[in-house]
Each structure stands twice: as C-alpha cells, then as structure tokens.
Short mmCIF file of N, CA and C and ligand atoms in Angstrom, two decimals:
data_model
loop_
_atom_site.label_atom_id
_atom_site.label_comp_id
_atom_site.label_asym_id
_atom_site.label_seq_id
_atom_site.Cartn_x
_atom_site.Cartn_y
_atom_site.Cartn_z
N MET M 1 3.51 18.84 -12.29
CA MET M 1 2.15 18.32 -12.26
C MET M 1 1.32 18.97 -11.16
N THR M 2 1.98 19.61 -10.20
CA THR M 2 1.23 20.27 -9.12
C THR M 2 1.76 21.68 -8.98
N VAL M 3 1.10 22.46 -8.14
CA VAL M 3 1.57 23.81 -7.88
C VAL M 3 3.00 23.74 -7.33
N GLN M 4 3.21 22.77 -6.41
CA GLN M 4 4.54 22.63 -5.83
C GLN M 4 5.45 21.78 -6.71
N GLY M 5 4.88 21.01 -7.60
CA GLY M 5 5.66 20.22 -8.52
C GLY M 5 6.21 18.93 -7.97
N GLY M 6 5.78 18.53 -6.78
CA GLY M 6 6.34 17.32 -6.18
C GLY M 6 5.61 16.06 -6.62
N PRO M 7 6.25 14.91 -6.43
CA PRO M 7 5.57 13.66 -6.72
C PRO M 7 4.48 13.39 -5.68
N ALA M 8 3.50 12.59 -6.07
CA ALA M 8 2.49 12.15 -5.10
C ALA M 8 3.15 11.22 -4.09
N ARG M 9 2.89 11.46 -2.83
CA ARG M 9 3.47 10.61 -1.78
C ARG M 9 2.40 9.64 -1.28
N ILE M 10 2.71 8.37 -1.44
CA ILE M 10 1.73 7.33 -1.12
C ILE M 10 2.35 6.32 -0.16
N LEU M 11 1.65 6.01 0.92
CA LEU M 11 2.09 4.97 1.85
C LEU M 11 1.04 3.86 1.86
N PHE M 12 1.45 2.65 1.53
CA PHE M 12 0.56 1.49 1.59
C PHE M 12 0.68 0.86 2.97
N VAL M 13 -0.46 0.52 3.56
CA VAL M 13 -0.44 0.02 4.94
C VAL M 13 -1.24 -1.27 5.06
N CYS M 14 -0.60 -2.28 5.66
CA CYS M 14 -1.33 -3.51 6.04
C CYS M 14 -0.98 -3.80 7.49
N LEU M 15 -1.16 -5.04 7.92
CA LEU M 15 -0.91 -5.36 9.33
C LEU M 15 0.57 -5.54 9.62
N GLY M 16 1.19 -6.46 8.88
CA GLY M 16 2.56 -6.84 9.21
C GLY M 16 3.64 -6.21 8.36
N ASN M 17 3.25 -5.62 7.22
CA ASN M 17 4.19 -5.07 6.23
C ASN M 17 5.17 -6.13 5.72
N ILE M 18 4.65 -7.37 5.64
CA ILE M 18 5.49 -8.42 5.02
C ILE M 18 4.79 -9.14 3.87
N CYS M 19 3.49 -8.92 3.70
CA CYS M 19 2.78 -9.59 2.60
C CYS M 19 2.13 -8.59 1.65
N ARG M 20 1.01 -8.00 2.05
CA ARG M 20 0.21 -7.22 1.10
C ARG M 20 0.80 -5.86 0.78
N SER M 21 1.17 -5.08 1.81
CA SER M 21 1.65 -3.72 1.47
C SER M 21 3.00 -3.73 0.75
N PRO M 22 3.91 -4.68 1.03
CA PRO M 22 5.12 -4.73 0.19
C PRO M 22 4.78 -5.05 -1.27
N LEU M 23 3.78 -5.91 -1.49
CA LEU M 23 3.36 -6.19 -2.87
C LEU M 23 2.77 -4.94 -3.51
N ALA M 24 1.96 -4.20 -2.75
CA ALA M 24 1.38 -2.97 -3.29
C ALA M 24 2.48 -1.96 -3.63
N GLU M 25 3.46 -1.85 -2.73
CA GLU M 25 4.58 -0.94 -2.99
C GLU M 25 5.31 -1.34 -4.27
N GLY M 26 5.57 -2.64 -4.41
CA GLY M 26 6.31 -3.13 -5.58
C GLY M 26 5.53 -2.94 -6.87
N VAL M 27 4.23 -3.26 -6.84
CA VAL M 27 3.40 -3.11 -8.04
C VAL M 27 3.28 -1.64 -8.40
N MET M 28 3.08 -0.79 -7.39
CA MET M 28 2.93 0.65 -7.66
C MET M 28 4.21 1.20 -8.26
N ARG M 29 5.35 0.80 -7.73
CA ARG M 29 6.62 1.33 -8.25
C ARG M 29 6.80 0.92 -9.70
N ALA M 30 6.55 -0.35 -9.99
CA ALA M 30 6.73 -0.84 -11.36
C ALA M 30 5.74 -0.17 -12.30
N THR M 31 4.48 -0.03 -11.86
CA THR M 31 3.45 0.53 -12.74
C THR M 31 3.70 2.01 -12.96
N ALA M 32 4.07 2.73 -11.91
CA ALA M 32 4.30 4.17 -12.03
C ALA M 32 5.52 4.45 -12.92
N ILE M 33 6.55 3.61 -12.80
CA ILE M 33 7.73 3.78 -13.66
C ILE M 33 7.33 3.56 -15.11
N ASP M 34 6.55 2.50 -15.37
CA ASP M 34 6.10 2.23 -16.74
C ASP M 34 5.31 3.40 -17.30
N ALA M 35 4.51 4.03 -16.43
CA ALA M 35 3.64 5.13 -16.87
C ALA M 35 4.33 6.48 -16.76
N ALA M 36 5.59 6.48 -16.32
CA ALA M 36 6.34 7.72 -16.10
C ALA M 36 5.56 8.67 -15.19
N PHE M 37 4.93 8.08 -14.16
CA PHE M 37 4.12 8.86 -13.24
C PHE M 37 4.95 9.12 -11.98
N PRO M 38 5.12 10.40 -11.60
CA PRO M 38 6.01 10.69 -10.47
C PRO M 38 5.35 10.39 -9.12
N VAL M 39 5.89 9.42 -8.42
CA VAL M 39 5.36 9.07 -7.10
C VAL M 39 6.52 8.79 -6.15
N GLU M 40 6.26 9.03 -4.89
CA GLU M 40 7.18 8.62 -3.83
C GLU M 40 6.40 7.62 -2.99
N ILE M 41 6.90 6.41 -2.89
CA ILE M 41 6.11 5.32 -2.32
C ILE M 41 6.87 4.65 -1.18
N ASP M 42 6.11 4.22 -0.19
CA ASP M 42 6.67 3.35 0.84
C ASP M 42 5.53 2.47 1.33
N SER M 43 5.85 1.53 2.21
CA SER M 43 4.80 0.74 2.83
C SER M 43 5.16 0.54 4.29
N ALA M 44 4.14 0.21 5.08
CA ALA M 44 4.33 0.07 6.53
C ALA M 44 3.23 -0.83 7.07
N GLY M 45 3.43 -1.30 8.30
CA GLY M 45 2.41 -2.11 8.97
C GLY M 45 1.89 -1.39 10.20
N THR M 46 0.67 -1.71 10.58
CA THR M 46 0.18 -1.18 11.86
C THR M 46 0.83 -1.93 13.02
N GLY M 47 1.21 -3.17 12.79
CA GLY M 47 1.81 -3.99 13.85
C GLY M 47 3.33 -3.89 13.86
N ASP M 48 3.92 -4.37 14.96
CA ASP M 48 5.38 -4.24 15.13
C ASP M 48 6.10 -5.59 15.08
N TRP M 49 5.37 -6.66 14.73
CA TRP M 49 5.96 -8.00 14.83
C TRP M 49 7.14 -8.22 13.91
N HIS M 50 7.15 -7.58 12.77
CA HIS M 50 8.12 -7.96 11.72
C HIS M 50 9.08 -6.84 11.36
N ILE M 51 9.20 -5.85 12.24
CA ILE M 51 10.05 -4.69 11.94
C ILE M 51 11.46 -5.15 11.53
N GLY M 52 11.94 -4.59 10.41
CA GLY M 52 13.29 -4.90 9.94
C GLY M 52 13.39 -6.14 9.09
N LYS M 53 12.28 -6.90 8.99
CA LYS M 53 12.33 -8.17 8.24
C LYS M 53 12.05 -7.94 6.76
N LYS M 54 12.56 -8.88 5.95
CA LYS M 54 12.22 -8.93 4.53
C LYS M 54 10.75 -9.32 4.38
N PRO M 55 10.18 -9.05 3.20
CA PRO M 55 8.84 -9.58 2.94
C PRO M 55 8.81 -11.10 3.11
N ASP M 56 7.63 -11.63 3.40
CA ASP M 56 7.41 -13.07 3.48
C ASP M 56 7.93 -13.72 2.18
N PRO M 57 8.63 -14.86 2.30
CA PRO M 57 9.18 -15.51 1.09
C PRO M 57 8.11 -15.79 0.03
N ARG M 58 6.88 -16.04 0.48
CA ARG M 58 5.81 -16.32 -0.49
C ARG M 58 5.41 -15.05 -1.23
N ALA M 59 5.53 -13.89 -0.56
CA ALA M 59 5.24 -12.62 -1.23
C ALA M 59 6.36 -12.29 -2.22
N ILE M 60 7.61 -12.52 -1.80
CA ILE M 60 8.73 -12.31 -2.72
C ILE M 60 8.55 -13.19 -3.95
N ALA M 61 8.11 -14.45 -3.72
CA ALA M 61 7.98 -15.40 -4.83
C ALA M 61 6.86 -15.01 -5.79
N VAL M 62 5.71 -14.61 -5.26
CA VAL M 62 4.61 -14.27 -6.16
C VAL M 62 4.95 -13.02 -6.95
N ALA M 63 5.61 -12.07 -6.32
CA ALA M 63 6.02 -10.87 -7.05
C ALA M 63 7.00 -11.25 -8.16
N ALA M 64 7.96 -12.12 -7.83
CA ALA M 64 8.97 -12.53 -8.82
C ALA M 64 8.31 -13.24 -10.01
N ARG M 65 7.28 -14.03 -9.74
CA ARG M 65 6.57 -14.71 -10.84
C ARG M 65 5.95 -13.70 -11.79
N HIS M 66 5.69 -12.51 -11.27
CA HIS M 66 5.10 -11.45 -12.11
C HIS M 66 6.12 -10.38 -12.48
N GLY M 67 7.41 -10.71 -12.34
CA GLY M 67 8.46 -9.82 -12.83
C GLY M 67 8.80 -8.66 -11.93
N ILE M 68 8.42 -8.75 -10.65
CA ILE M 68 8.65 -7.63 -9.73
C ILE M 68 9.51 -8.11 -8.57
N ASP M 69 10.56 -7.37 -8.27
CA ASP M 69 11.49 -7.74 -7.19
C ASP M 69 11.19 -6.90 -5.95
N ILE M 70 10.68 -7.53 -4.90
CA ILE M 70 10.40 -6.79 -3.65
C ILE M 70 11.35 -7.21 -2.54
N SER M 71 12.43 -7.96 -2.90
CA SER M 71 13.26 -8.57 -1.87
C SER M 71 14.10 -7.57 -1.08
N ALA M 72 14.28 -6.36 -1.61
CA ALA M 72 15.10 -5.38 -0.88
C ALA M 72 14.28 -4.61 0.17
N GLN M 73 12.97 -4.80 0.17
CA GLN M 73 12.15 -4.07 1.14
C GLN M 73 12.37 -4.62 2.56
N ARG M 74 12.21 -3.74 3.54
CA ARG M 74 12.29 -4.15 4.96
C ARG M 74 11.08 -3.57 5.69
N ALA M 75 10.50 -4.37 6.55
CA ALA M 75 9.26 -3.96 7.21
C ALA M 75 9.50 -2.84 8.22
N ARG M 76 8.55 -1.95 8.26
CA ARG M 76 8.55 -0.93 9.30
C ARG M 76 7.12 -0.72 9.79
N GLN M 77 7.02 -0.12 10.94
CA GLN M 77 5.71 0.19 11.51
C GLN M 77 5.35 1.63 11.14
N ILE M 78 4.04 1.92 11.06
CA ILE M 78 3.64 3.30 10.77
C ILE M 78 4.15 4.22 11.89
N ARG M 79 4.39 5.48 11.50
CA ARG M 79 4.82 6.51 12.44
C ARG M 79 3.78 7.62 12.44
N MET M 80 3.66 8.34 13.53
CA MET M 80 2.72 9.45 13.57
C MET M 80 3.04 10.48 12.48
N SER M 81 4.33 10.65 12.18
CA SER M 81 4.71 11.64 11.16
C SER M 81 4.21 11.25 9.77
N ASP M 82 3.92 9.96 9.56
CA ASP M 82 3.40 9.55 8.25
C ASP M 82 2.10 10.29 7.90
N PHE M 83 1.30 10.56 8.93
CA PHE M 83 -0.01 11.18 8.71
C PHE M 83 0.12 12.63 8.21
N GLY M 84 1.30 13.23 8.41
CA GLY M 84 1.52 14.57 7.91
C GLY M 84 2.36 14.59 6.64
N TYR M 85 3.15 13.54 6.46
CA TYR M 85 4.09 13.53 5.32
C TYR M 85 3.42 13.06 4.03
N TYR M 86 2.63 12.00 4.13
CA TYR M 86 2.06 11.40 2.92
C TYR M 86 0.80 12.11 2.47
N ASP M 87 0.58 12.12 1.14
CA ASP M 87 -0.68 12.63 0.59
C ASP M 87 -1.81 11.65 0.87
N ARG M 88 -1.47 10.36 0.71
CA ARG M 88 -2.47 9.32 0.90
C ARG M 88 -1.85 8.16 1.67
N MET M 89 -2.61 7.63 2.61
CA MET M 89 -2.25 6.38 3.26
C MET M 89 -3.31 5.37 2.83
N VAL M 90 -2.87 4.36 2.08
CA VAL M 90 -3.79 3.47 1.41
C VAL M 90 -3.80 2.13 2.15
N ALA M 91 -4.92 1.84 2.81
CA ALA M 91 -5.04 0.61 3.60
C ALA M 91 -5.40 -0.56 2.71
N LEU M 92 -4.83 -1.71 3.02
CA LEU M 92 -5.11 -2.90 2.23
C LEU M 92 -6.39 -3.60 2.67
N ASP M 93 -6.85 -3.34 3.89
CA ASP M 93 -8.17 -3.87 4.26
C ASP M 93 -8.87 -2.91 5.22
N ALA M 94 -10.15 -3.20 5.44
CA ALA M 94 -10.99 -2.27 6.19
C ALA M 94 -10.59 -2.18 7.66
N SER M 95 -10.07 -3.26 8.23
CA SER M 95 -9.68 -3.19 9.65
C SER M 95 -8.44 -2.30 9.79
N VAL M 96 -7.55 -2.37 8.82
CA VAL M 96 -6.37 -1.49 8.84
C VAL M 96 -6.82 -0.03 8.68
N LEU M 97 -7.78 0.21 7.79
CA LEU M 97 -8.28 1.58 7.61
C LEU M 97 -8.90 2.09 8.91
N ARG M 98 -9.64 1.24 9.60
CA ARG M 98 -10.22 1.65 10.90
C ARG M 98 -9.12 2.01 11.88
N ASP M 99 -8.07 1.20 11.92
CA ASP M 99 -6.95 1.49 12.82
C ASP M 99 -6.28 2.82 12.47
N LEU M 100 -6.11 3.07 11.16
CA LEU M 100 -5.49 4.34 10.76
C LEU M 100 -6.36 5.52 11.20
N ARG M 101 -7.67 5.38 11.01
CA ARG M 101 -8.57 6.49 11.41
C ARG M 101 -8.49 6.72 12.92
N ARG M 102 -8.35 5.64 13.67
CA ARG M 102 -8.29 5.73 15.13
C ARG M 102 -6.96 6.36 15.58
N LEU M 103 -5.88 6.04 14.87
CA LEU M 103 -4.55 6.50 15.27
C LEU M 103 -4.22 7.90 14.76
N ALA M 104 -4.95 8.35 13.73
CA ALA M 104 -4.57 9.61 13.07
C ALA M 104 -4.56 10.77 14.05
N PRO M 105 -3.45 11.53 14.08
CA PRO M 105 -3.42 12.72 14.94
C PRO M 105 -4.35 13.80 14.39
N ALA M 106 -4.75 14.72 15.27
CA ALA M 106 -5.73 15.76 14.89
C ALA M 106 -5.23 16.59 13.72
N ASP M 107 -3.91 16.77 13.64
CA ASP M 107 -3.39 17.61 12.55
C ASP M 107 -2.92 16.77 11.36
N GLY M 108 -3.29 15.50 11.33
CA GLY M 108 -2.92 14.65 10.20
C GLY M 108 -3.61 15.11 8.93
N THR M 109 -2.88 15.16 7.84
CA THR M 109 -3.44 15.68 6.59
C THR M 109 -3.58 14.62 5.51
N ALA M 110 -2.98 13.44 5.71
CA ALA M 110 -3.05 12.40 4.69
C ALA M 110 -4.49 11.95 4.48
N LEU M 111 -4.83 11.74 3.22
CA LEU M 111 -6.12 11.13 2.89
C LEU M 111 -6.01 9.65 3.25
N LEU M 112 -6.93 9.17 4.07
CA LEU M 112 -6.93 7.76 4.48
C LEU M 112 -7.96 7.03 3.64
N GLU M 113 -7.54 6.00 2.95
CA GLU M 113 -8.47 5.34 2.03
C GLU M 113 -8.17 3.86 1.91
N LEU M 114 -9.11 3.16 1.25
CA LEU M 114 -9.00 1.71 1.06
C LEU M 114 -8.61 1.44 -0.39
N LEU M 115 -7.62 0.58 -0.60
CA LEU M 115 -7.12 0.36 -1.97
C LEU M 115 -8.24 -0.02 -2.93
N LEU M 116 -9.09 -0.98 -2.54
CA LEU M 116 -10.07 -1.49 -3.50
C LEU M 116 -11.25 -0.54 -3.70
N ASP M 117 -11.28 0.57 -2.95
CA ASP M 117 -12.28 1.61 -3.26
C ASP M 117 -12.03 2.20 -4.65
N HIS M 118 -10.84 1.98 -5.19
CA HIS M 118 -10.52 2.50 -6.52
C HIS M 118 -10.94 1.56 -7.64
N VAL M 119 -11.53 0.42 -7.26
CA VAL M 119 -11.89 -0.58 -8.27
C VAL M 119 -13.41 -0.64 -8.43
N PRO M 120 -13.90 -0.48 -9.66
CA PRO M 120 -15.35 -0.56 -9.88
C PRO M 120 -15.92 -1.87 -9.32
N HIS M 121 -17.04 -1.78 -8.67
CA HIS M 121 -17.75 -2.93 -8.08
C HIS M 121 -17.04 -3.54 -6.87
N ARG M 122 -15.93 -2.92 -6.43
CA ARG M 122 -15.21 -3.50 -5.29
C ARG M 122 -15.11 -2.57 -4.08
N PRO M 123 -15.74 -1.39 -4.06
CA PRO M 123 -15.58 -0.50 -2.91
C PRO M 123 -15.92 -1.21 -1.61
N GLY M 124 -15.10 -0.98 -0.61
CA GLY M 124 -15.30 -1.61 0.69
C GLY M 124 -14.65 -2.97 0.83
N ASP M 125 -14.19 -3.53 -0.30
CA ASP M 125 -13.60 -4.88 -0.24
C ASP M 125 -12.19 -4.85 0.35
N ASP M 126 -11.86 -5.94 1.01
CA ASP M 126 -10.50 -6.14 1.52
C ASP M 126 -9.63 -6.85 0.49
N VAL M 127 -8.35 -6.52 0.46
CA VAL M 127 -7.37 -7.45 -0.12
C VAL M 127 -7.16 -8.49 0.98
N ALA M 128 -7.68 -9.69 0.77
CA ALA M 128 -7.67 -10.70 1.83
C ALA M 128 -6.24 -11.00 2.27
N ASP M 129 -6.08 -11.15 3.58
CA ASP M 129 -4.75 -11.43 4.14
C ASP M 129 -4.32 -12.83 3.73
N PRO M 130 -3.22 -12.95 2.98
CA PRO M 130 -2.79 -14.28 2.52
C PRO M 130 -1.87 -15.00 3.51
N TYR M 131 -1.58 -14.35 4.65
CA TYR M 131 -0.52 -14.83 5.55
C TYR M 131 -0.75 -16.28 5.99
N PHE M 132 -2.01 -16.63 6.26
CA PHE M 132 -2.29 -18.00 6.69
C PHE M 132 -2.78 -18.86 5.53
N GLY M 133 -2.62 -18.36 4.31
CA GLY M 133 -3.07 -19.09 3.13
C GLY M 133 -1.93 -19.75 2.38
N ASP M 134 -2.25 -20.17 1.15
CA ASP M 134 -1.26 -20.84 0.31
C ASP M 134 -0.89 -19.94 -0.87
N ASP M 135 -0.19 -20.51 -1.85
CA ASP M 135 0.23 -19.70 -3.01
C ASP M 135 -0.97 -19.09 -3.74
N THR M 136 -2.08 -19.83 -3.73
CA THR M 136 -3.29 -19.30 -4.39
C THR M 136 -3.74 -18.00 -3.74
N ALA M 137 -3.62 -17.96 -2.42
CA ALA M 137 -4.02 -16.75 -1.68
C ALA M 137 -3.09 -15.58 -2.02
N PHE M 138 -1.82 -15.87 -2.20
CA PHE M 138 -0.87 -14.81 -2.57
C PHE M 138 -1.13 -14.33 -4.00
N GLU M 139 -1.46 -15.27 -4.90
CA GLU M 139 -1.80 -14.86 -6.28
C GLU M 139 -3.06 -14.01 -6.28
N ALA M 140 -4.05 -14.38 -5.46
CA ALA M 140 -5.29 -13.60 -5.40
C ALA M 140 -5.02 -12.21 -4.86
N ALA M 141 -4.17 -12.13 -3.84
CA ALA M 141 -3.83 -10.82 -3.27
C ALA M 141 -3.15 -9.95 -4.32
N LEU M 142 -2.22 -10.55 -5.06
CA LEU M 142 -1.50 -9.77 -6.08
C LEU M 142 -2.46 -9.29 -7.18
N SER M 143 -3.38 -10.16 -7.55
CA SER M 143 -4.34 -9.80 -8.59
C SER M 143 -5.21 -8.62 -8.13
N ASP M 144 -5.71 -8.68 -6.90
CA ASP M 144 -6.50 -7.56 -6.34
C ASP M 144 -5.65 -6.29 -6.27
N ILE M 145 -4.42 -6.45 -5.85
CA ILE M 145 -3.54 -5.28 -5.70
C ILE M 145 -3.30 -4.62 -7.06
N ARG M 146 -3.11 -5.42 -8.09
CA ARG M 146 -2.94 -4.85 -9.44
C ARG M 146 -4.14 -4.01 -9.84
N LEU M 147 -5.34 -4.54 -9.59
CA LEU M 147 -6.57 -3.80 -9.93
C LEU M 147 -6.62 -2.49 -9.14
N GLY M 148 -6.29 -2.58 -7.85
CA GLY M 148 -6.34 -1.40 -7.00
C GLY M 148 -5.35 -0.33 -7.43
N ILE M 149 -4.15 -0.76 -7.80
CA ILE M 149 -3.11 0.19 -8.21
C ILE M 149 -3.51 0.87 -9.52
N ASP M 150 -4.07 0.10 -10.44
CA ASP M 150 -4.53 0.71 -11.70
C ASP M 150 -5.55 1.80 -11.40
N GLY M 151 -6.49 1.51 -10.49
CA GLY M 151 -7.51 2.50 -10.14
C GLY M 151 -6.92 3.68 -9.39
N LEU M 152 -5.98 3.41 -8.50
CA LEU M 152 -5.33 4.48 -7.74
C LEU M 152 -4.59 5.43 -8.69
N LEU M 153 -3.90 4.87 -9.66
CA LEU M 153 -3.19 5.72 -10.62
C LEU M 153 -4.16 6.57 -11.43
N ARG M 154 -5.31 5.99 -11.79
CA ARG M 154 -6.33 6.80 -12.49
C ARG M 154 -6.78 7.95 -11.59
N SER M 155 -6.98 7.66 -10.32
CA SER M 155 -7.42 8.69 -9.38
C SER M 155 -6.36 9.78 -9.22
N LEU M 156 -5.10 9.38 -9.15
CA LEU M 156 -4.01 10.36 -9.01
C LEU M 156 -3.91 11.22 -10.26
N ALA M 157 -4.11 10.61 -11.42
CA ALA M 157 -4.02 11.37 -12.67
C ALA M 157 -5.15 12.40 -12.75
N GLU M 158 -6.29 12.07 -12.11
CA GLU M 158 -7.44 12.99 -12.16
C GLU M 158 -7.36 14.08 -11.12
N SER M 159 -6.57 13.89 -10.05
CA SER M 159 -6.50 14.91 -9.00
C SER M 159 -5.05 15.20 -8.64
N PRO M 160 -4.26 15.66 -9.62
CA PRO M 160 -2.83 15.83 -9.40
C PRO M 160 -2.47 16.93 -8.41
N ASP M 161 -3.42 17.85 -8.12
CA ASP M 161 -3.06 18.96 -7.24
C ASP M 161 -3.23 18.61 -5.77
N GLN M 162 -3.46 17.34 -5.46
CA GLN M 162 -3.60 16.95 -4.05
C GLN M 162 -2.25 16.72 -3.36
N THR M 163 -1.16 16.79 -4.12
CA THR M 163 0.11 16.43 -3.50
C THR M 163 0.64 17.56 -2.64
N LYS M 164 1.46 17.17 -1.65
CA LYS M 164 2.03 18.16 -0.74
C LYS M 164 3.28 18.81 -1.33
N GLY M 165 3.86 18.15 -2.34
CA GLY M 165 4.99 18.73 -3.07
C GLY M 165 6.24 18.85 -2.27
P1 4NP S 1 0.29 -8.54 5.95
O1 4NP S 1 0.12 -10.04 6.47
O2 4NP S 1 -0.51 -7.68 6.87
O3 4NP S 1 -0.28 -8.59 4.57
O4 4NP S 1 1.77 -8.26 5.99
C1 4NP S 1 0.34 -10.42 7.78
C2 4NP S 1 1.62 -10.69 8.19
C3 4NP S 1 1.85 -11.09 9.49
C4 4NP S 1 0.79 -11.22 10.35
C5 4NP S 1 -0.50 -10.94 9.93
C6 4NP S 1 -0.72 -10.53 8.64
N1 4NP S 1 1.01 -11.66 11.66
O5 4NP S 1 0.05 -11.90 12.39
O6 4NP S 1 2.19 -11.81 12.07
#
C-alpha cells in the first residue's frame, strides 16, 4: 500500500492510558481487522499515574458490551521515540494535543492530530474524559471514538503513502 509497504503506525494518546486511548486502540484494532486494513497500533498516556495497569474496569466493561476485549492492554507513558516511530499520534482531546505539540522533539516526524477532527461537524471536539463519570460517560466516549476511528480509517485510505514503512 505504500512505497515501503509497511502498515500505518498509529499511537492513540490520552491522559492516563486507562480509559479513552485503550478504547481507541481496541476499536481501531477491531475495525482495521474487519476492513483488512494494515495498521500497527498502540496507545499511551501523557501522565505516569497508571503505568503498567490494566484499563479502568469501566472501560473494559463498555468495550466488552460492544464485543471488544481490551483487558490485555497495559498502560504506558508516551516516549520521545514515539514522535519518530509513529506516522500519527492521535490525541483524544485538545489538551492532550497541546501537550504533544509542546513535548514534540524538533526532529519528530509524527503527524499530531485530534481524533474527532476526522468527524464531520466535530473538528476541535474532545472525546470527553469519562474517568470521573458514570457508565453513560463511558458509552458516550466509546460512541465518539467509533466515529473518530471510522473517519481516521477513511483518511488513512485516502493518504496511504504517509506511512514510514
Ligand atoms: P484517560 O482518563 O485519560 O481517558 O485514561 C483518565 C484516567 C486517569 C486520570 C485522568 C483521566 N487520572 O487523573 O488519574
């Protein structure tokens, strides 16, 4: 699909890497497999509070209700090398995107973007942090993430030569 023939490398980033970005990773993996779209995916947090932990039980539960198993994921923090390794670092909200732009090394090559920028009528919108919310907040986050992933896959299909291979 590219000059180098490699899969698109995508890193989803939120604050804690226990709620939103693990859901994005899980939805992207399931959707890309269904579409036979070659991607290499991971997720990470800007914060270090939850390193090594499983996703939040409420995130595992909402994913499971939608047929997706994210229970094997473990939280990690972003690394400087991510900015050179990934084709895209996809932030789940605007404050995370600001942090990524601030942290990006001068030679970072990853495209830094916001997930919901891929959704018509939603550019600039956040996937609201469900951490202090209830199950409804987790369902809303998953619903937004699904829309964002569908749009992201459309974008990847339209610009396949952006991968580092
Ligand atoms: P996430 O949610 O960024 O979607 O993983 C959060 C998880 C933990 C915290 C904040 C947001 N926290 O403050 O510990």
